[in-house]
Coordinates of C-alpha atoms and ligand atoms in Angstrom, one line a residue:
X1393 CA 22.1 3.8 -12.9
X1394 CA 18.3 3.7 -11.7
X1395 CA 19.4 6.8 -9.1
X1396 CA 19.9 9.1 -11.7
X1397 CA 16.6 8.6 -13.4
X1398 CA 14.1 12.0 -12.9
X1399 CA 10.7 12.3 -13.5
X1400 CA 9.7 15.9 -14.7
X1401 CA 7.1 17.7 -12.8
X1402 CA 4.5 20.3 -14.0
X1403 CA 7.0 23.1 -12.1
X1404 CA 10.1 22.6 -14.0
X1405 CA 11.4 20.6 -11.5
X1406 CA 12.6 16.6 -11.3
X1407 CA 11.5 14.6 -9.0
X1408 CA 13.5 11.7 -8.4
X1409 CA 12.1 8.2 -10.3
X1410 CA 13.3 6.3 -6.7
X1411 CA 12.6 7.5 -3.2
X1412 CA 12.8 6.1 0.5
X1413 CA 9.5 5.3 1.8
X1414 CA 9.8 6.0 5.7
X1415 CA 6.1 5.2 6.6
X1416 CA 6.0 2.4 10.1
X1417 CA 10.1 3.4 10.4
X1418 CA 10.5 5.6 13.8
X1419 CA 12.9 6.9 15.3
X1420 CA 16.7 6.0 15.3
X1421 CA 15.3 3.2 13.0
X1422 CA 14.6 6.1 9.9
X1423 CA 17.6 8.1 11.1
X1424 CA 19.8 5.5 9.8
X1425 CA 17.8 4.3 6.7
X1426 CA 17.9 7.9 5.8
X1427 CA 21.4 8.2 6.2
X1428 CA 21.9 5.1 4.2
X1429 CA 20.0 5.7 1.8
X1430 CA 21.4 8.8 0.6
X1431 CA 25.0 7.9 1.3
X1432 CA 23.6 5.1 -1.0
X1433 CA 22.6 7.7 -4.0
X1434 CA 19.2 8.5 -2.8
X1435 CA 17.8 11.5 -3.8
X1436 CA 14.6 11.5 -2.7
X1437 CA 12.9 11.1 0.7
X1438 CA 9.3 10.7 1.5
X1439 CA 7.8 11.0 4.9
X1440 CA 4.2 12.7 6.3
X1441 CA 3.2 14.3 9.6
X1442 CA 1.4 10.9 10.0
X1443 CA 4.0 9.0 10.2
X1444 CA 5.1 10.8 13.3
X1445 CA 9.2 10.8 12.3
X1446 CA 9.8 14.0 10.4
X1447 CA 12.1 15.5 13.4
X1448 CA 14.5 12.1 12.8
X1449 CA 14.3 12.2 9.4
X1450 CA 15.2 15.8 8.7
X1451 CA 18.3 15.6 10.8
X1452 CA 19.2 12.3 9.3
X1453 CA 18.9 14.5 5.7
X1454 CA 20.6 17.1 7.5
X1455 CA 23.6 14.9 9.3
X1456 CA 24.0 12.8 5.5
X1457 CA 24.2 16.0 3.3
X1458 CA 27.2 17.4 5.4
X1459 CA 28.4 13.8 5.9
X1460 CA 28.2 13.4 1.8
X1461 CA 29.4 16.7 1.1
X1462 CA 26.0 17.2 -0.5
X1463 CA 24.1 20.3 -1.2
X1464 CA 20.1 20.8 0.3
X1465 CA 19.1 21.0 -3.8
X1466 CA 20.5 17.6 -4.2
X1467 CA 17.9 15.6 -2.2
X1468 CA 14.3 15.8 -2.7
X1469 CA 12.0 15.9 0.3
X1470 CA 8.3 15.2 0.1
X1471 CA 5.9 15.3 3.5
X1472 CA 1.8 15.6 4.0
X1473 CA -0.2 17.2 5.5
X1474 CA -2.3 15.4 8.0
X1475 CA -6.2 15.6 7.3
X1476 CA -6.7 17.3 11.4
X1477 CA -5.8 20.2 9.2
X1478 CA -7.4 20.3 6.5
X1479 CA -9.9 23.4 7.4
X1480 CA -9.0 25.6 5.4
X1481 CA -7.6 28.2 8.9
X1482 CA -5.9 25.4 9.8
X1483 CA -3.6 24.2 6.6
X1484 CA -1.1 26.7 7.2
X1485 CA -0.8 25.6 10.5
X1486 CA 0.0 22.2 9.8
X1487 CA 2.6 23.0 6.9
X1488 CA 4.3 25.0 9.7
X1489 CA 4.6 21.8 12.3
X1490 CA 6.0 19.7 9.4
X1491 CA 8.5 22.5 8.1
X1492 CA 9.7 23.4 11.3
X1493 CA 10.0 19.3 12.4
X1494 CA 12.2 19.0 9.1
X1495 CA 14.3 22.0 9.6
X1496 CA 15.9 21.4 6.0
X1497 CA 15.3 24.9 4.7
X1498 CA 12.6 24.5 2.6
X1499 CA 10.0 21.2 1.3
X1500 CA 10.1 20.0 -2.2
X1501 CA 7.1 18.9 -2.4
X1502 CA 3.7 19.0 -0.2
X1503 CA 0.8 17.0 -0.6
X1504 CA -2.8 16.4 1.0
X1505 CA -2.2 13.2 2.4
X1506 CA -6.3 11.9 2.0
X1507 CA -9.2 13.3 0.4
X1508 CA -11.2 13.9 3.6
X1509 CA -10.7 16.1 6.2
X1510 CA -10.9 15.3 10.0
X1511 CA -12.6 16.5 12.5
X1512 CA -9.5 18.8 14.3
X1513 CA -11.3 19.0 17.6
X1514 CA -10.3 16.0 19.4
X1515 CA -6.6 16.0 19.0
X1516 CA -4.2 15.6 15.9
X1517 CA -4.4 11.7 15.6
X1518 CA -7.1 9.7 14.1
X1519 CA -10.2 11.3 16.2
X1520 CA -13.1 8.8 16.4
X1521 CA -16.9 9.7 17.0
X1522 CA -18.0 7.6 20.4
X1523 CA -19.3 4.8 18.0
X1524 CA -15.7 3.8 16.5
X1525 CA -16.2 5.6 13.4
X1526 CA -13.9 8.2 11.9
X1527 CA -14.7 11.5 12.8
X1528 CA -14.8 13.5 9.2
X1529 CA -16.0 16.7 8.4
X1530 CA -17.6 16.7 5.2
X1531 CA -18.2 20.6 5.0
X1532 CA -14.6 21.0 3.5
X1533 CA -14.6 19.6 0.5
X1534 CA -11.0 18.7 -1.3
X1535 CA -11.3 21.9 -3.1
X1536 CA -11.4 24.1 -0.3
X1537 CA -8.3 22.5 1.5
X1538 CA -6.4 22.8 -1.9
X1539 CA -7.3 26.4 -2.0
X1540 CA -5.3 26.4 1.1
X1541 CA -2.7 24.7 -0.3
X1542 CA -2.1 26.8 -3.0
X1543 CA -1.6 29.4 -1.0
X1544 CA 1.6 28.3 0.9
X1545 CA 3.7 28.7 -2.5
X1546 CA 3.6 32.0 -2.0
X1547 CA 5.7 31.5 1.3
X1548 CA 8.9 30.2 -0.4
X1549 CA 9.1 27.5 1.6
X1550 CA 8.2 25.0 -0.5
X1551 CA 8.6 24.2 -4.3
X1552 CA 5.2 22.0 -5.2
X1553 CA 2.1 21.3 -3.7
X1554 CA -0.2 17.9 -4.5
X1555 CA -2.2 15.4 -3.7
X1556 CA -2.1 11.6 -2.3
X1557 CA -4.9 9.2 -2.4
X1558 CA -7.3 11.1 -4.9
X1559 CA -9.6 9.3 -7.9
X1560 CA -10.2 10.7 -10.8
X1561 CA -13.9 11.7 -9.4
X1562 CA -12.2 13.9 -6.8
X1563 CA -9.7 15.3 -8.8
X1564 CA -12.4 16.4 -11.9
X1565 CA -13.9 18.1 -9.1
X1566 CA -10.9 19.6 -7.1
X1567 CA -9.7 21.1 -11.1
X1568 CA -12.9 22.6 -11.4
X1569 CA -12.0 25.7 -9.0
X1570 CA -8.2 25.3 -8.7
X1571 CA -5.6 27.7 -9.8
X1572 CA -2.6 25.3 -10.0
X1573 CA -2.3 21.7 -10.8
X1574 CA -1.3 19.5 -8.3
X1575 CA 2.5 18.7 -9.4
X1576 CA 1.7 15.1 -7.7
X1577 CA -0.9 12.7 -7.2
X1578 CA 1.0 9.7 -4.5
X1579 CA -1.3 6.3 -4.7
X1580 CA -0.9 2.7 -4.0
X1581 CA 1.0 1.1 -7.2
X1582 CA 2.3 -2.5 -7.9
X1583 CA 1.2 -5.1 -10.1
X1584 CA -1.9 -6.1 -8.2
X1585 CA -3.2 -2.6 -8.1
X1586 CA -1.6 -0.8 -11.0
X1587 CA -4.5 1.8 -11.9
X1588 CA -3.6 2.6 -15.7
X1589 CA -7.2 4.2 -15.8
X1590 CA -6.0 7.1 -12.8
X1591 CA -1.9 6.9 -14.5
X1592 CA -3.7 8.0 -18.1
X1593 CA -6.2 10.5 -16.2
X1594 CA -3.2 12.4 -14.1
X1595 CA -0.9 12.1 -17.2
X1596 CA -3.6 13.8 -19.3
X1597 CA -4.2 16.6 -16.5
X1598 CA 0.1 17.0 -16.3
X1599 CA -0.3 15.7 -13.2
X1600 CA 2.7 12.7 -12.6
X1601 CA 2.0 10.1 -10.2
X1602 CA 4.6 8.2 -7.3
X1603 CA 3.8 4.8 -6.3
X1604 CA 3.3 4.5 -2.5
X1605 CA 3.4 0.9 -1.1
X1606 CA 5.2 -0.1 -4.2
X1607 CA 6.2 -3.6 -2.8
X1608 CA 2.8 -4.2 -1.6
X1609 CA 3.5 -3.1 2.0
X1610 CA 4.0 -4.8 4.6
X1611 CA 3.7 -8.2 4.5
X1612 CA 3.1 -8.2 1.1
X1613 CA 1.5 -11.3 -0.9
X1614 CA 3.1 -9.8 -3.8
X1615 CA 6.9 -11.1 -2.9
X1616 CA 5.8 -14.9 -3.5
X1617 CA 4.0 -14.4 -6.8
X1618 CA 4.9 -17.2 -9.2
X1619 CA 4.6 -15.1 -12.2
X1620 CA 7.4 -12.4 -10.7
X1621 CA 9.7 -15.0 -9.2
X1622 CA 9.9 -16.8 -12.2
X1623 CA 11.0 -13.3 -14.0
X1624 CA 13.2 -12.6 -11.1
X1625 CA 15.0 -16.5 -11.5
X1626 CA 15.8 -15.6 -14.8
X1627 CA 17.0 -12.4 -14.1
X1628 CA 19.2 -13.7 -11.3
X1629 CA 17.5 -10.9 -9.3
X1630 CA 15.2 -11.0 -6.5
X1631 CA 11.4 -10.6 -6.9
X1632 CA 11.5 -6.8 -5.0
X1633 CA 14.0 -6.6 -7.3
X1634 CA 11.6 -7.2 -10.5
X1635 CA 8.3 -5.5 -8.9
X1636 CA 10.5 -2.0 -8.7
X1637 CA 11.7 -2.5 -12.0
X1638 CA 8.5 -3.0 -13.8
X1639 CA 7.5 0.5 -11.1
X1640 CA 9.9 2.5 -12.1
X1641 CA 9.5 2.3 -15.7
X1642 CA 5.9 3.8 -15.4
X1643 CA 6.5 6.3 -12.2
X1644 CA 8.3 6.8 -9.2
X1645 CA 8.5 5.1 -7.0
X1646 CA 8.9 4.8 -2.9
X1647 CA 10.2 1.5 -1.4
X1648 CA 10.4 1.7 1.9
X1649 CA 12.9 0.0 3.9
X1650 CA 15.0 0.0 7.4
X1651 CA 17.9 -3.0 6.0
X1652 CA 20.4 -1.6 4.9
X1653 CA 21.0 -4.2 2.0
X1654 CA 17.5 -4.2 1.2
X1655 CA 17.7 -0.1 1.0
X1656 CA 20.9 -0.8 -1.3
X1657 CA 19.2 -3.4 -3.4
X1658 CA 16.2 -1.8 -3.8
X1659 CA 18.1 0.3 -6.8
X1660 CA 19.8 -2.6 -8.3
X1661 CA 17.4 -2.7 -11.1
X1662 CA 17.0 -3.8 -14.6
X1663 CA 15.1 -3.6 -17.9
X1664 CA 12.4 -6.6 -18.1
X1665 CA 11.8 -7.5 -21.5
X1666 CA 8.0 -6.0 -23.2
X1667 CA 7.2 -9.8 -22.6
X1668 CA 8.0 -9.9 -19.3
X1669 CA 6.2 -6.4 -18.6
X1670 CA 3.5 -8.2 -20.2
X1671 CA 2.6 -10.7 -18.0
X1672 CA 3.5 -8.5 -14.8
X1673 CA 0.8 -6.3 -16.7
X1674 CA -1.8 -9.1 -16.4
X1675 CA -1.2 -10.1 -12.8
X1676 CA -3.5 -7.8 -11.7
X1677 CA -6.3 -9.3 -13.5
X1678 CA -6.5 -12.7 -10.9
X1679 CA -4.6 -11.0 -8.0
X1680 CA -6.2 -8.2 -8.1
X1681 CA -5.4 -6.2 -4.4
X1682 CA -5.4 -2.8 -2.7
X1683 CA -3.3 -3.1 0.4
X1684 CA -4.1 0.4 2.2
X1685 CA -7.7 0.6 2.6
X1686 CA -8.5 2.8 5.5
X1687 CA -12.1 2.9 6.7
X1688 CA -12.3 6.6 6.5
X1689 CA -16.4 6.2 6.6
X1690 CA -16.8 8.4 3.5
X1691 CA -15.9 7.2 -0.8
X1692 CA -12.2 7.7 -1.0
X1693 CA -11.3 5.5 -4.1
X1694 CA -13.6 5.3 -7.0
X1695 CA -12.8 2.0 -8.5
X1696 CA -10.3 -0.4 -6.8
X1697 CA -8.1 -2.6 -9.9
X1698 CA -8.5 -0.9 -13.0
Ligands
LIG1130 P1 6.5 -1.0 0.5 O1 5.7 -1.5 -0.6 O2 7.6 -0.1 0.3 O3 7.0 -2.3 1.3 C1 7.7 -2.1 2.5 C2 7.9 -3.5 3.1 O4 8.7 -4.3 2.3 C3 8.6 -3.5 4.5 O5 8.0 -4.5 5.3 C4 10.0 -3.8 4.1 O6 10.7 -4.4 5.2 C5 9.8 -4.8 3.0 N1 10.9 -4.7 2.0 C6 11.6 -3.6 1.5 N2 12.5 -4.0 0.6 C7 12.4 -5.3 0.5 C8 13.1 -6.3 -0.3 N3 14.1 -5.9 -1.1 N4 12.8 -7.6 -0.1 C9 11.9 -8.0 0.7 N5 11.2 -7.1 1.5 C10 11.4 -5.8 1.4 O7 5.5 -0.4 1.6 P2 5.0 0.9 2.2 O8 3.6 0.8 2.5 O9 5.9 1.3 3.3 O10 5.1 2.0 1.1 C11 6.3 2.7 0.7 C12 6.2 4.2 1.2 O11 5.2 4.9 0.5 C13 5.9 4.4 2.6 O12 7.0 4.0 3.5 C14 5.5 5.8 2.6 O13 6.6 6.7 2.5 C15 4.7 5.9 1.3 N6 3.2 5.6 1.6 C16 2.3 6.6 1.4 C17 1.0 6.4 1.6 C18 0.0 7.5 1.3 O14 -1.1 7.5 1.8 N7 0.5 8.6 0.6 C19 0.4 5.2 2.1 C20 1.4 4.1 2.2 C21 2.8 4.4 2.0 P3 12.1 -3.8 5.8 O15 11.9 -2.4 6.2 O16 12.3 -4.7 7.0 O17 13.1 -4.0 4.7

């Protein structure tokens, strides 16, 4: 069953091959895709301070484990830290707004949600210099926040620390000073943005990567694709169906979704055929797309389809 599958991470521990993605789900809306989710057989949760629904998702992993007679080891949680914090004086900080808004005992695993760090003086959100531009602060470097990072193991309140968003550039430079691997690098991943290049690179470094936006997000292009609903036909599947399957074969993955049948069928998987892989494999080549693309005003990605 594709809920039982685990990834190994460079602590020991397993992290999950499918999670919930709860990004653009607020409210009593990710309360109860949480709650379906796990009474479905997920183990594995992702949220971020960003996405402003940590306090309803941590009850909804509270209320499911008691309602599922589960333990807090058997669900992993992941949440980011939002780049406001990212001075180094100021990491701690943030972990402490996302631990306490979870209230689930400890965090699995905590990553650097971007690259860049924020300006932190006008307010928590997306603070904007008067021109429209994002206000960064390109004195702290990603090294410096991960020095940070690193750090808040030594709390106990959480198992992992690592990264989201970061190209190999970045990451040569942020191993250059750092005393422990990221256990995680989170990026975009589907067939029209697969990045083998970056999968090899973190693979190499014991670094194991999740695929965010693994449907293609919202509104994704990638649902109507010939070459998947074709596979999908023959499968007698649907094409979300075939895009997680060909996913989770290479990393975990996080579909996000509030239906409750769509959270359900989002593990109904199966095993594509080297054929079929191969021709998912090559859709990147003409339909070649990045769906999240922030303009963060500084080089966040280094190449965009490789
Ligand atoms: P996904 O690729 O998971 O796609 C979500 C969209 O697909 C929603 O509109 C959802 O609608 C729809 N959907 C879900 N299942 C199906 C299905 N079976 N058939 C048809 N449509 C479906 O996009 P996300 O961008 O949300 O990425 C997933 C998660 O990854 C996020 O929620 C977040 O947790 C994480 N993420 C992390 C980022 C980072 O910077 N680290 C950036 C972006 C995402 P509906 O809900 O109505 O089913």
């Amino acid at each position: 069953m594709a809920l039982n599958k685990v990834y190994k991470l460079n602590t020991g521990a397993s992290i999950p091959a499918i999670g919930l993605g709860t990004w653009q789900a607020p409210g009593e809306e990710v309360y109860k895709a949480v709650k379906t989710a796990i009474a479905a057989g997920y183990r594995h949760i992702d949220t971020a301070f960003g996405y402003g629904n940590e306090a309803e998702v941590g009850k909804a992993i509270r209320d499911a484990l008691a309602e599922n007679n589960l333990e807090r080891k058997d669900v992993f949680v992941t949440t980011k830290l939002w780049p406001t914090f990212f001075r180094p004086e100021k990491v701690a900080e943030g972990f402490q707004i996302s631990f306490d808004r979870l209230d689930i005992e400890y965090i699995d695993l905590f990553l650097l949600h971007w690259p860049c760090a924020l300006n932190p003086e006008q307010g928590v959100a997306i603070p904007r210099k008067p021109d429209g531009t994002r206000d960064i602060d390109t004195t702290v470097t990603p090294s410096i926040t991960w020095a940070a990072a690193e750090k808040l193991l030594d709390t106990g309140k959480v198992k992992a620390v690592g990264v989201s968003n970061y190209s190999i550039p970045i990451l040569e430079d942020l191993l250059k000073t750092a005393k422990v691997v990221p256990a995680v690098n989170q990026i975009e991943l589907h067939p029209y943005n697969p990045q083998q290049k970056l999968l090899d690179y973190c693979a190499s470094k014991g670094i194991h990567c999740t695929a965010y936006s693994p449907l293609g997000s919202t509104n994704s292009t990638l649902l109507s694709d010939e070459t998947i609903n074709k596979i999908a036909t023959a499968h007698n599947k649907s094409p979300a169906q075939v895009i997680l399957s060909w996913g989770w074969a290479r990393s975990s993955i996080l579909p996000k979704s509030v239906n409750p049948e769509r959270v359900k069928a989002n593990t109904d998987l199966v095993e594509l055929s080297a054929q079929e892989i191969e021709q998912i494999n090559e859709l990147h080549k003409t339909h070649g797309k990045r769906f999240i693309k922030p303009d963060w005003g500084v080089r966040v990605f280094d190449e965009d389809f490789e």
